[in-house]
Short mmCIF file of C-alpha atoms and ligand atoms in Angstrom, two decimals:
data_model
loop_
_atom_site.label_atom_id
_atom_site.label_comp_id
_atom_site.label_asym_id
_atom_site.label_seq_id
_atom_site.Cartn_x
_atom_site.Cartn_y
_atom_site.Cartn_z
CA MET A 1159 104.51 100.80 98.32
CA ARG A 1160 102.34 101.72 95.36
CA VAL A 1161 98.82 102.43 96.27
CA ALA A 1162 95.57 103.44 94.65
CA PRO A 1163 95.27 106.63 92.62
CA ASP A 1164 93.64 108.56 95.42
CA ALA A 1165 96.46 107.81 97.81
CA TRP A 1166 97.99 111.15 96.97
CA GLY A 1167 94.71 112.96 97.22
CA SER A 1168 92.27 113.38 100.00
CA ALA A 1169 90.70 109.97 100.31
CA GLY A 1170 93.55 107.63 101.06
CA PHE A 1171 96.27 108.87 103.31
CA THR A 1172 95.79 110.99 106.37
CA GLY A 1173 96.38 114.60 105.42
CA ALA A 1174 97.49 117.30 107.82
CA ALA A 1175 93.99 118.76 107.93
CA ALA A 1176 92.59 115.52 109.28
CA ARG A 1177 95.00 115.19 112.15
CA GLU A 1178 94.13 115.32 115.78
CA PRO A 1179 95.81 117.89 118.03
CA GLU A 1180 99.49 117.32 118.58
CA ALA A 1181 100.41 115.02 121.45
CA SER A 1182 103.47 115.64 123.55
CA CYS A 1183 106.44 113.55 122.54
CA PRO A 1184 107.23 110.83 125.06
CA PHE A 1185 110.75 110.69 123.66
CA ALA A 1186 111.72 114.34 123.97
CA PRO A 1187 114.85 114.70 126.11
CA SER A 1188 113.12 116.76 128.79
CA GLY A 1189 110.04 114.54 128.84
CA ASP A 1190 108.88 112.50 131.77
CA ALA A 1191 109.79 109.18 130.26
CA ASP A 1192 113.40 108.18 130.08
CA VAL A 1193 113.65 105.79 127.18
CA ALA A 1194 117.22 104.87 127.88
CA GLY A 1195 116.54 104.24 131.52
CA ALA A 1196 113.30 102.36 131.17
CA ASP A 1197 112.94 98.70 132.07
CA VAL A 1198 113.17 96.35 129.18
CA ILE A 1199 110.36 93.89 129.10
CA GLY A 1200 110.43 90.29 128.12
CA GLY A 1201 113.49 88.37 127.10
CA GLY A 1202 113.06 89.12 123.42
CA GLY A 1203 111.40 85.85 123.03
CA THR A 1204 108.29 85.06 121.18
CA GLY A 1205 110.00 82.59 118.95
CA ALA A 1206 110.50 83.10 115.25
CA GLY A 1207 108.77 81.93 112.16
CA ALA A 1208 105.15 81.16 111.56
CA ALA A 1209 104.58 80.09 115.10
CA GLY A 1210 100.87 80.61 114.83
CA ALA A 1211 100.72 77.92 112.22
CA GLY A 1212 103.54 75.60 113.18
CA ALA A 1213 103.48 75.85 116.94
CA THR A 1214 99.81 75.21 117.25
CA GLY A 1215 100.08 71.86 115.56
CA GLY A 1216 96.85 69.98 115.94
CA CYS A 1217 94.97 72.96 117.40
CA THR A 1218 93.18 73.94 114.19
CA PRO A 1219 89.78 75.05 115.43
CA ALA A 1220 86.77 73.34 113.98
CA GLY A 1221 85.47 75.20 110.94
CA LEU A 1222 88.89 76.60 110.04
CA ARG A 1223 90.14 73.72 107.96
CA PRO A 1224 91.62 74.79 104.61
CA ALA A 1225 89.06 75.36 101.91
CA ALA A 1226 90.98 73.48 99.22
CA SER A 1227 88.34 70.81 98.90
CA ARG A 1228 85.70 73.36 97.94
CA ALA A 1229 85.03 74.52 94.40
CA THR A 1230 87.52 77.19 93.37
CA VAL A 1231 85.28 78.67 90.68
CA LEU A 1232 82.17 80.37 91.94
CA PRO A 1233 79.18 80.68 89.63
CA ARG A 1234 79.04 83.95 87.75
CA LEU A 1235 75.70 85.59 88.48
CA GLU A 1236 73.86 87.98 86.25
CA GLY A 1237 72.59 91.15 87.84
CA PRO A 1238 73.16 94.86 88.15
CA LEU A 1239 76.68 96.21 88.03
CA PRO A 1240 78.29 96.58 91.44
CA PRO A 1241 78.75 100.07 92.85
CA SER A 1242 82.06 101.83 92.30
CA LEU A 1243 84.83 101.72 94.87
CA ARG A 1244 84.37 105.48 94.87
CA SER A 1245 80.71 105.30 95.90
CA PRO A 1246 79.78 106.92 99.18
CA ASP A 1247 79.94 104.47 102.09
CA ILE A 1248 82.40 102.03 100.48
CA ALA A 1249 85.29 103.47 102.49
CA ARG A 1250 83.17 102.94 105.61
CA ASP A 1251 82.44 99.29 104.81
CA PRO A 1252 83.91 97.82 101.61
CA TYR A 1253 83.16 94.19 102.52
CA PRO A 1254 79.69 93.82 100.90
CA LEU A 1255 81.17 95.17 97.66
CA TYR A 1256 84.16 92.82 97.91
CA ARG A 1257 81.74 89.90 98.34
CA THR A 1258 79.75 90.90 95.25
CA LEU A 1259 82.91 91.35 93.21
CA ARG A 1260 84.36 87.96 94.21
CA THR A 1261 81.09 86.16 93.65
CA SER A 1262 79.77 87.67 90.43
CA HIS A 1263 82.24 90.21 89.00
CA PRO A 1264 85.74 88.84 89.67
CA PHE A 1265 87.19 90.85 86.76
CA HIS A 1266 85.36 94.12 86.56
CA TYR A 1267 86.10 97.57 85.11
CA ASP A 1268 85.21 100.28 87.63
CA GLU A 1269 84.56 103.31 85.45
CA ALA A 1270 84.60 105.90 88.24
CA PHE A 1271 87.72 104.45 89.83
CA GLY A 1272 89.42 104.09 86.44
CA ALA A 1273 90.76 100.59 86.93
CA TRP A 1274 90.03 96.92 86.57
CA LEU A 1275 89.18 95.41 89.95
CA ILE A 1276 90.64 92.04 90.91
CA SER A 1277 89.15 90.64 94.07
CA ARG A 1278 89.69 86.89 94.45
CA HIS A 1279 92.67 85.72 96.49
CA GLU A 1280 94.23 83.67 93.73
CA ASP A 1281 93.82 86.43 91.12
CA VAL A 1282 95.22 89.13 93.43
CA ARG A 1283 98.23 86.97 94.26
CA ALA A 1284 98.85 86.25 90.57
CA ALA A 1285 98.47 89.92 89.51
CA LEU A 1286 100.85 91.21 92.19
CA GLY A 1287 103.45 88.65 91.16
CA ASP A 1288 103.04 89.23 87.40
CA PRO A 1289 106.09 91.03 85.95
CA ARG A 1290 103.99 92.29 83.00
CA LEU A 1291 102.06 94.48 85.42
CA ILE A 1292 104.18 97.36 86.67
CA ALA A 1293 103.75 99.49 89.74
CA PRO A 1294 102.68 102.95 88.57
CA VAL A 1295 104.20 105.92 90.34
CA GLN A 1296 102.38 109.21 90.75
CA GLY A 1297 104.25 112.22 89.48
CA SER A 1298 107.40 110.52 88.21
CA ALA A 1299 108.45 107.73 85.93
CA PRO A 1300 108.60 104.25 87.41
CA LEU A 1301 112.08 103.18 88.37
CA GLU A 1302 113.52 100.92 85.76
CA ASP A 1303 113.93 97.33 86.89
CA ARG A 1304 117.66 97.43 87.45
CA THR A 1305 117.56 100.55 89.63
CA HIS A 1306 114.58 99.27 91.56
CA ALA A 1307 116.31 95.93 92.19
CA ALA A 1308 119.50 97.74 93.24
CA HIS A 1309 117.58 99.92 95.73
CA ARG A 1310 115.88 96.85 97.18
CA ALA A 1311 119.20 95.07 97.48
CA LEU A 1312 120.55 98.03 99.45
CA LEU A 1313 117.65 98.36 101.83
CA SER A 1314 116.81 94.75 102.38
CA PRO A 1315 119.81 93.61 104.51
CA ALA A 1316 119.36 96.63 106.77
CA LEU A 1317 115.79 95.58 107.57
CA ARG A 1318 116.37 91.98 108.55
CA GLY A 1319 118.81 89.62 110.27
CA ARG A 1320 121.42 91.11 112.55
CA ALA A 1321 120.56 94.72 111.68
CA LEU A 1322 116.97 94.09 112.71
CA ALA A 1323 117.95 92.25 115.89
CA ALA A 1324 119.97 95.32 116.89
CA LEU A 1325 116.79 97.39 116.79
CA ARG A 1326 114.75 95.11 119.03
CA ALA A 1327 115.94 96.39 122.39
CA GLY A 1328 115.17 100.03 121.48
CA VAL A 1329 111.71 99.25 120.14
CA GLU A 1330 110.95 97.06 123.17
CA ARG A 1331 111.98 99.82 125.54
CA ALA A 1332 109.94 102.40 123.68
CA ALA A 1333 106.85 100.17 123.63
CA PHE A 1334 107.16 99.67 127.34
CA VAL A 1335 107.64 103.40 128.00
CA LEU A 1336 104.53 104.19 125.96
CA ALA A 1337 102.41 101.52 127.63
CA ARG A 1338 103.66 102.34 131.15
CA ARG A 1339 102.73 106.01 130.68
CA LEU A 1340 99.13 104.87 130.40
CA ALA A 1341 99.19 102.40 133.28
CA ASP A 1342 97.81 104.79 135.93
CA ARG A 1343 95.05 106.12 133.73
CA GLN A 1344 91.42 105.02 133.67
CA GLU A 1345 90.94 105.54 129.93
CA ALA A 1346 93.06 106.15 126.85
CA ASP A 1347 93.00 106.18 123.07
CA LEU A 1348 95.56 103.62 122.01
CA VAL A 1349 95.79 104.97 118.47
CA THR A 1350 96.96 108.48 119.34
CA GLU A 1351 98.86 107.50 122.47
CA PHE A 1352 100.49 104.29 121.37
CA CYS A 1353 100.01 103.12 117.74
CA HIS A 1354 101.08 106.42 116.17
CA TRP A 1355 104.27 106.54 118.17
CA LEU A 1356 105.80 103.08 118.04
CA PRO A 1357 106.36 102.82 114.24
CA ALA A 1358 107.97 106.27 114.36
CA VAL A 1359 110.31 105.05 117.11
CA ALA A 1360 111.17 101.99 115.02
CA ALA A 1361 111.90 104.21 112.00
CA VAL A 1362 113.99 106.64 114.05
CA SER A 1363 115.99 103.74 115.49
CA ALA A 1364 116.46 102.07 112.09
CA LEU A 1365 117.67 105.29 110.45
CA GLY A 1366 119.77 106.29 113.44
CA LEU A 1367 118.02 109.66 113.87
CA PRO A 1368 117.97 111.50 117.21
CA HIS A 1369 115.22 110.23 119.52
CA GLU A 1370 114.21 113.77 120.41
CA ASP A 1371 113.04 114.16 116.79
CA THR A 1372 110.54 111.30 117.11
CA ALA A 1373 107.57 113.69 117.19
CA ARG A 1374 108.55 115.25 113.85
CA VAL A 1375 109.29 111.87 112.32
CA ARG A 1376 105.91 110.65 113.51
CA GLU A 1377 104.23 113.29 111.35
CA TRP A 1378 106.11 112.15 108.25
CA CYS A 1379 105.33 108.54 109.07
CA ARG A 1380 101.65 109.42 109.08
CA ASP A 1381 101.88 111.22 105.73
CA GLY A 1382 102.30 107.93 103.95
CA LEU A 1383 104.99 108.98 101.47
CA THR A 1384 105.02 106.19 99.02
CA HIS A 1385 107.60 106.16 96.30
CA LEU A 1386 111.22 105.29 96.05
CA GLY A 1387 113.14 108.39 95.03
CA GLY A 1388 110.32 110.70 96.11
CA GLY A 1389 110.71 113.91 98.03
CA HIS A 1390 109.01 116.03 100.66
CA GLY A 1391 110.09 119.62 101.37
CA ASP A 1392 110.29 119.60 105.17
CA LEU A 1393 111.61 116.09 105.28
CA ASP A 1394 114.38 116.99 102.81
CA VAL A 1395 115.41 119.94 104.97
CA PHE A 1396 115.38 117.75 108.08
CA LEU A 1397 117.29 114.84 106.58
CA ARG A 1398 120.00 116.59 104.59
CA PRO A 1399 122.21 117.60 107.59
CA HIS A 1400 121.96 114.01 108.85
CA VAL A 1401 122.99 112.76 105.41
CA ALA A 1402 125.97 115.14 105.40
CA ARG A 1403 127.04 113.90 108.83
CA ARG A 1404 126.77 110.24 107.79
CA ARG A 1405 128.79 110.92 104.65
CA ALA A 1406 131.56 112.35 106.84
CA ARG A 1407 131.29 109.81 109.64
CA PRO A 1408 129.19 106.72 108.85
CA GLY A 1409 127.74 104.57 111.60
CA ALA A 1410 125.90 101.25 111.60
CA ASP A 1411 122.42 102.63 110.94
CA LEU A 1412 120.34 102.45 107.78
CA LEU A 1413 121.02 106.06 106.81
CA SER A 1414 124.75 105.29 106.91
CA VAL A 1415 124.16 102.22 104.76
CA LEU A 1416 122.51 104.44 102.14
CA CYS A 1417 125.16 107.15 102.44
CA THR A 1418 128.04 104.74 101.90
CA ALA A 1419 126.34 102.65 99.19
CA ARG A 1420 127.66 102.82 95.63
CA ALA A 1421 125.68 102.33 92.45
CA ASP A 1422 127.69 101.81 89.25
CA GLY A 1423 130.78 102.75 91.23
CA ARG A 1424 129.38 106.09 92.42
CA PRO A 1425 127.78 107.09 95.75
CA LEU A 1426 124.02 107.54 95.69
CA PRO A 1427 123.12 111.23 95.23
CA ASP A 1428 121.72 113.02 98.28
CA GLU A 1429 118.25 113.25 96.75
CA THR A 1430 118.17 109.47 96.28
CA VAL A 1431 119.23 108.86 99.87
CA VAL A 1432 116.65 111.33 101.17
CA GLY A 1433 113.97 109.86 98.90
CA MET A 1434 114.65 106.32 100.07
CA ALA A 1435 114.66 107.35 103.71
CA GLY A 1436 111.37 109.20 103.14
CA THR A 1437 109.89 106.13 101.48
CA LEU A 1438 110.75 104.03 104.52
CA LEU A 1439 109.15 106.51 106.89
CA GLY A 1440 105.99 106.85 104.83
CA ALA A 1441 105.61 103.27 103.63
CA GLY A 1442 106.42 101.80 107.02
CA GLY A 1443 104.93 104.34 109.37
CA GLU A 1444 101.37 104.63 108.21
CA ALA A 1445 100.89 100.96 107.33
CA THR A 1446 102.35 99.81 110.63
CA HIS A 1447 100.29 102.11 112.82
CA LEU A 1448 97.06 101.08 111.04
CA ALA A 1449 97.96 97.39 111.22
CA LEU A 1450 98.88 97.72 114.88
CA ALA A 1451 95.57 99.41 115.65
CA SER A 1452 93.64 96.62 113.90
CA PHE A 1453 95.71 93.99 115.71
CA LEU A 1454 94.90 95.41 119.13
CA ALA A 1455 91.25 95.85 118.12
CA ASN A 1456 90.95 92.23 117.01
CA LEU A 1457 92.39 90.97 120.29
CA LEU A 1458 90.22 93.31 122.36
CA ASP A 1459 87.21 91.97 120.46
CA HIS A 1460 88.13 88.41 121.48
CA PRO A 1461 89.04 88.32 125.19
CA THR A 1462 89.41 84.53 125.17
CA GLN A 1463 91.94 84.70 122.37
CA LEU A 1464 93.68 87.61 124.09
CA ARG A 1465 93.99 85.42 127.19
CA LEU A 1466 95.39 82.58 125.09
CA VAL A 1467 98.00 84.85 123.53
CA ARG A 1468 98.89 86.19 126.98
CA GLU A 1469 99.43 82.64 128.24
CA ARG A 1470 101.26 81.45 125.12
CA PRO A 1471 103.38 84.28 123.64
CA ALA A 1472 104.54 81.91 120.88
CA LEU A 1473 101.12 82.52 119.35
CA ILE A 1474 101.79 86.24 118.83
CA PRO A 1475 103.29 85.99 115.30
CA GLY A 1476 100.31 83.94 114.14
CA ALA A 1477 97.87 86.31 115.83
CA TRP A 1478 99.55 89.22 113.99
CA ALA A 1479 99.46 87.43 110.62
CA GLU A 1480 95.80 86.59 111.14
CA SER A 1481 94.97 90.22 111.90
CA LEU A 1482 96.76 91.30 108.71
CA ARG A 1483 94.73 88.77 106.74
CA ARG A 1484 91.40 89.85 108.15
CA ASP A 1485 92.13 93.57 108.42
CA PRO A 1486 95.09 94.50 106.23
CA ALA A 1487 96.42 98.04 106.52
CA VAL A 1488 96.79 98.34 102.74
CA HIS A 1489 93.56 97.39 100.96
CA ILE A 1490 94.39 98.41 97.40
CA VAL A 1491 97.65 98.06 95.47
CA MET A 1492 97.76 99.40 91.91
CA ARG A 1493 99.37 97.90 88.83
CA ARG A 1494 99.47 99.03 85.18
CA ALA A 1495 99.61 96.79 82.12
CA LEU A 1496 102.27 97.89 79.63
CA VAL A 1497 101.06 95.33 77.08
CA PRO A 1498 97.79 93.39 76.91
CA VAL A 1499 97.98 90.88 79.74
CA VAL A 1500 95.99 87.65 79.64
CA THR A 1501 95.36 86.44 83.17
CA ALA A 1502 93.16 83.77 84.69
CA ALA A 1503 90.78 86.57 85.68
CA GLY A 1504 90.55 88.13 82.19
CA THR A 1505 92.54 90.15 79.64
CA ILE A 1506 93.86 93.49 80.85
CA PRO A 1507 94.24 95.91 77.94
CA ALA A 1508 97.59 97.64 77.39
CA GLY A 1509 97.86 100.85 79.41
CA ALA A 1510 95.02 99.93 81.77
CA ASP A 1511 95.25 100.21 85.52
CA VAL A 1512 94.44 97.30 87.79
CA ALA A 1513 93.40 97.57 91.43
CA CYS A 1514 94.49 94.49 93.36
CA LEU A 1515 92.05 94.31 96.26
CA ILE A 1516 94.13 92.86 99.07
CA GLY A 1517 91.33 93.56 101.55
CA SER A 1518 89.03 91.34 99.52
CA ALA A 1519 91.61 88.61 98.96
CA GLY A 1520 92.01 88.10 102.71
CA ARG A 1521 88.28 87.46 103.07
CA ASP A 1522 87.97 85.06 100.12
CA PRO A 1523 86.06 82.00 101.36
CA VAL A 1524 87.65 79.89 98.65
CA ARG A 1525 91.02 80.43 100.28
CA PHE A 1526 90.05 80.90 103.95
CA ALA A 1527 87.33 79.10 105.89
CA ALA A 1528 85.12 81.44 107.95
CA PRO A 1529 87.08 84.38 106.48
CA ASP A 1530 85.33 87.14 108.45
CA HIS A 1531 86.25 85.47 111.72
CA TYR A 1532 89.42 86.42 113.64
CA GLU A 1533 91.13 83.26 114.87
CA VAL A 1534 94.64 83.30 116.32
CA LEU A 1535 94.92 79.55 115.77
CA ARG A 1536 94.14 79.73 112.04
CA PRO A 1537 96.66 77.39 110.45
CA ALA A 1538 97.81 79.48 107.44
CA PRO A 1539 96.67 83.10 107.34
CA GLY A 1540 99.17 83.87 104.54
CA ARG A 1541 101.19 87.04 103.93
CA LEU A 1542 99.43 88.73 101.03
CA ALA A 1543 98.95 91.82 103.20
CA PHE A 1544 102.58 92.65 102.35
CA GLY A 1545 102.14 92.10 98.62
CA THR A 1546 104.13 89.62 96.62
CA GLY A 1547 106.55 89.61 93.70
CA ARG A 1548 109.08 92.31 92.86
CA HIS A 1549 107.52 94.94 95.09
CA ARG A 1550 106.90 92.76 98.11
CA CYS A 1551 107.21 94.80 101.27
CA LEU A 1552 110.73 95.27 102.58
CA GLY A 1553 109.54 96.00 106.09
CA ILE A 1554 107.76 92.73 106.93
CA GLN A 1555 110.15 91.81 109.68
CA LEU A 1556 110.41 95.30 111.13
CA ALA A 1557 106.62 95.53 111.20
CA ARG A 1558 106.37 92.18 112.94
CA LEU A 1559 109.03 93.11 115.46
CA THR A 1560 107.14 96.33 116.18
CA ALA A 1561 103.86 94.45 116.63
CA GLU A 1562 105.43 91.85 118.91
CA CYS A 1563 107.07 94.49 121.09
CA ALA A 1564 103.81 96.43 121.18
CA LEU A 1565 101.75 93.50 122.33
CA HIS A 1566 104.26 92.35 124.94
CA ALA A 1567 104.30 95.85 126.43
CA VAL A 1568 100.54 96.26 126.37
CA LEU A 1569 99.94 92.84 127.93
CA GLU A 1570 102.47 93.47 130.66
CA ALA A 1571 101.80 97.11 131.52
CA LEU A 1572 98.02 97.19 130.95
CA PRO A 1573 96.67 93.91 132.34
CA ARG A 1574 93.06 95.16 132.66
CA LEU A 1575 92.86 96.51 129.12
CA ARG A 1576 89.36 96.34 127.61
CA TRP A 1577 87.00 98.34 125.41
CA THR A 1578 85.00 101.23 126.79
CA PRO A 1579 81.26 100.45 126.75
CA ALA A 1580 81.10 102.01 123.25
CA GLY A 1581 83.05 99.02 121.92
CA ARG A 1582 85.14 98.78 118.80
CA PRO A 1583 85.12 101.84 116.54
CA GLU A 1584 84.60 101.33 112.80
CA SER A 1585 87.70 101.14 110.65
CA GLU A 1586 87.97 103.80 107.97
CA GLY A 1587 89.70 104.17 104.63
CA LEU A 1588 89.63 102.80 101.13
CA THR A 1589 93.28 102.47 100.13
CA THR A 1590 94.71 102.15 103.59
CA ARG A 1591 92.43 101.21 106.41
CA GLY A 1592 92.27 100.86 110.15
CA PRO A 1593 90.52 102.20 113.26
CA LYS A 1594 91.22 105.90 113.78
CA THR A 1595 90.71 105.58 117.53
CA LEU A 1596 90.90 102.77 120.10
CA PRO A 1597 89.10 104.02 123.21
CA VAL A 1598 89.94 101.64 126.05
CA LEU A 1599 89.49 101.28 129.78
CA LEU A 1600 92.66 100.58 131.70
CA GLY A 1601 91.81 100.59 135.38
C1 LIG B 851 102.13 96.20 108.78
C2 LIG B 851 102.91 97.04 108.16
C3 LIG B 851 103.10 97.08 106.67
C4 LIG B 851 102.26 96.72 105.67
C5 LIG B 851 100.84 96.15 105.79
C6 LIG B 851 102.94 96.97 104.42
C7 LIG B 851 102.41 96.70 103.16
C8 LIG B 851 103.11 96.83 101.98
C9 LIG B 851 102.61 96.42 100.68
C10 LIG B 851 101.25 95.79 100.42
C11 LIG B 851 103.58 96.69 99.77
C12 LIG B 851 103.57 96.30 98.31
C13 LIG B 851 103.24 97.47 97.40
C14 LIG B 851 103.26 97.04 95.94
O1 LIG B 851 103.21 95.85 95.63
O2 LIG B 851 103.32 97.93 95.08
C15 LIG B 851 104.69 97.29 100.49
C16 LIG B 851 105.85 97.75 99.90
C17 LIG B 851 106.87 98.36 100.59
N1 LIG B 851 107.01 98.46 101.96
FE1 LIG B 851 105.63 97.89 103.32
N2 LIG B 851 104.18 97.48 104.69
C18 LIG B 851 104.33 97.55 106.05
C19 LIG B 851 105.44 98.00 106.76
C20 LIG B 851 106.59 98.45 106.19
C21 LIG B 851 107.76 98.90 106.91
C22 LIG B 851 107.90 98.89 108.44
C23 LIG B 851 108.66 99.32 105.98
C24 LIG B 851 110.06 99.86 106.16
C25 LIG B 851 110.53 100.44 107.21
C26 LIG B 851 108.07 99.12 104.67
C27 LIG B 851 108.69 99.42 103.49
C28 LIG B 851 108.18 99.12 102.23
C29 LIG B 851 108.85 99.45 100.99
C30 LIG B 851 110.19 100.17 100.86
C31 LIG B 851 108.04 98.97 99.96
C32 LIG B 851 108.28 99.10 98.45
C33 LIG B 851 108.94 97.85 97.93
C34 LIG B 851 109.15 97.91 96.43
O3 LIG B 851 108.48 98.66 95.72
O4 LIG B 851 110.02 97.18 95.96
N3 LIG B 851 106.82 98.60 104.84
N4 LIG B 851 104.38 97.34 101.83
#
């Protein structure tokens, strides 16, 4: 995914310096949890599709009816310029700024951030889908359209359909192992002991890497590597022997798909394969762990809704989509105008950067009634959290599978799960965002 300019610096992604002490890997061969031998929970069945919307039928809670009947153009108010996205405190709580931007400055140049800010749902959706706005890449030229489309075409089948179904059992088992390890404890932090691990397991399974390397992969997942074709020293060294093995003896995993793929009649070079694998780890890992942490936090905040989801697992996909609307993991996606671009929001000059504020779009009252409220029965929470257009996320289904497995395991293994008296910790982050800890009581 392409993210805001600071994603490669200190503010956005979690750097090594900010990490908590290393946790022991629950998937190491000599560890106490036997992934292969663990019970598999559930029957794989939460039902597919937008169950939250469709399956709930006439259950739309009062006050959550679509906002279509309301005015779609809010009055433009005069007043002081809004603070910059870079101002102190915005990363702690960006929502007041988002409100100001949507209401009175829907197309605003943020000098300090160096980009035009687009904040209304409709404008964000349109900008992300606009082919005249390209996804800038830090440190290297953007992939030309044909190569980008070819890479997507390669990756996409391996992250959905039958290939995805083949991953479910492994992710389910891992989720259950992780949750069961906590079952005898009184307290735990679900971010470090659960949310950080499961996306790494999903990535390891998808790429066909050894499970005993999950702890290393988890670190790369948390780095948030973000560009197709990119590289990362340690990751290169780790992946290259696996690439060589897959070239000699391909299997059914995603790394084998990349190693056997041909572009213009030739195999993909090693650096491309390694770059694409790295992109999947970074793009998928960090976003999924943050989204998972927000999902669990939203349900812990609403015990009645948690009970409802427990009783009716078909609501889980809708509950996940609603959490991504209210608390998306990726708040800012960048675009750059190659030519002057006239949009409904305003004219973007050639060469200018645009920050599409996904976090603001999900709270737009013109699109969503009671937008700050978390409601698992909301009829249409949308999917803007995964972007739209040519760069729409390739991991939507893998992320959803991971979230479903996570929640099933947590509900089954930790039936008394609730906040500690301190309650929900604040989310943090400007570009990517989520709670950094989830302190819970289990006993
Ligand atoms: C809840 C979890 C996730 C969220 C919120 C998320 C969000 C996003 C967003 C917003 C974009 C669009 C970036 C843009 O328009 O420039 C994106 C792109 C992407 N995502 Fe995800 N993502 C998630 C999980 C995953 C997973 C699990 C994978 C793969 C294993 C993945 C792989 C990718 C890739 C490869 C792209 C780039 C697509 C392109 O440029 O064509 N994501 N993601």
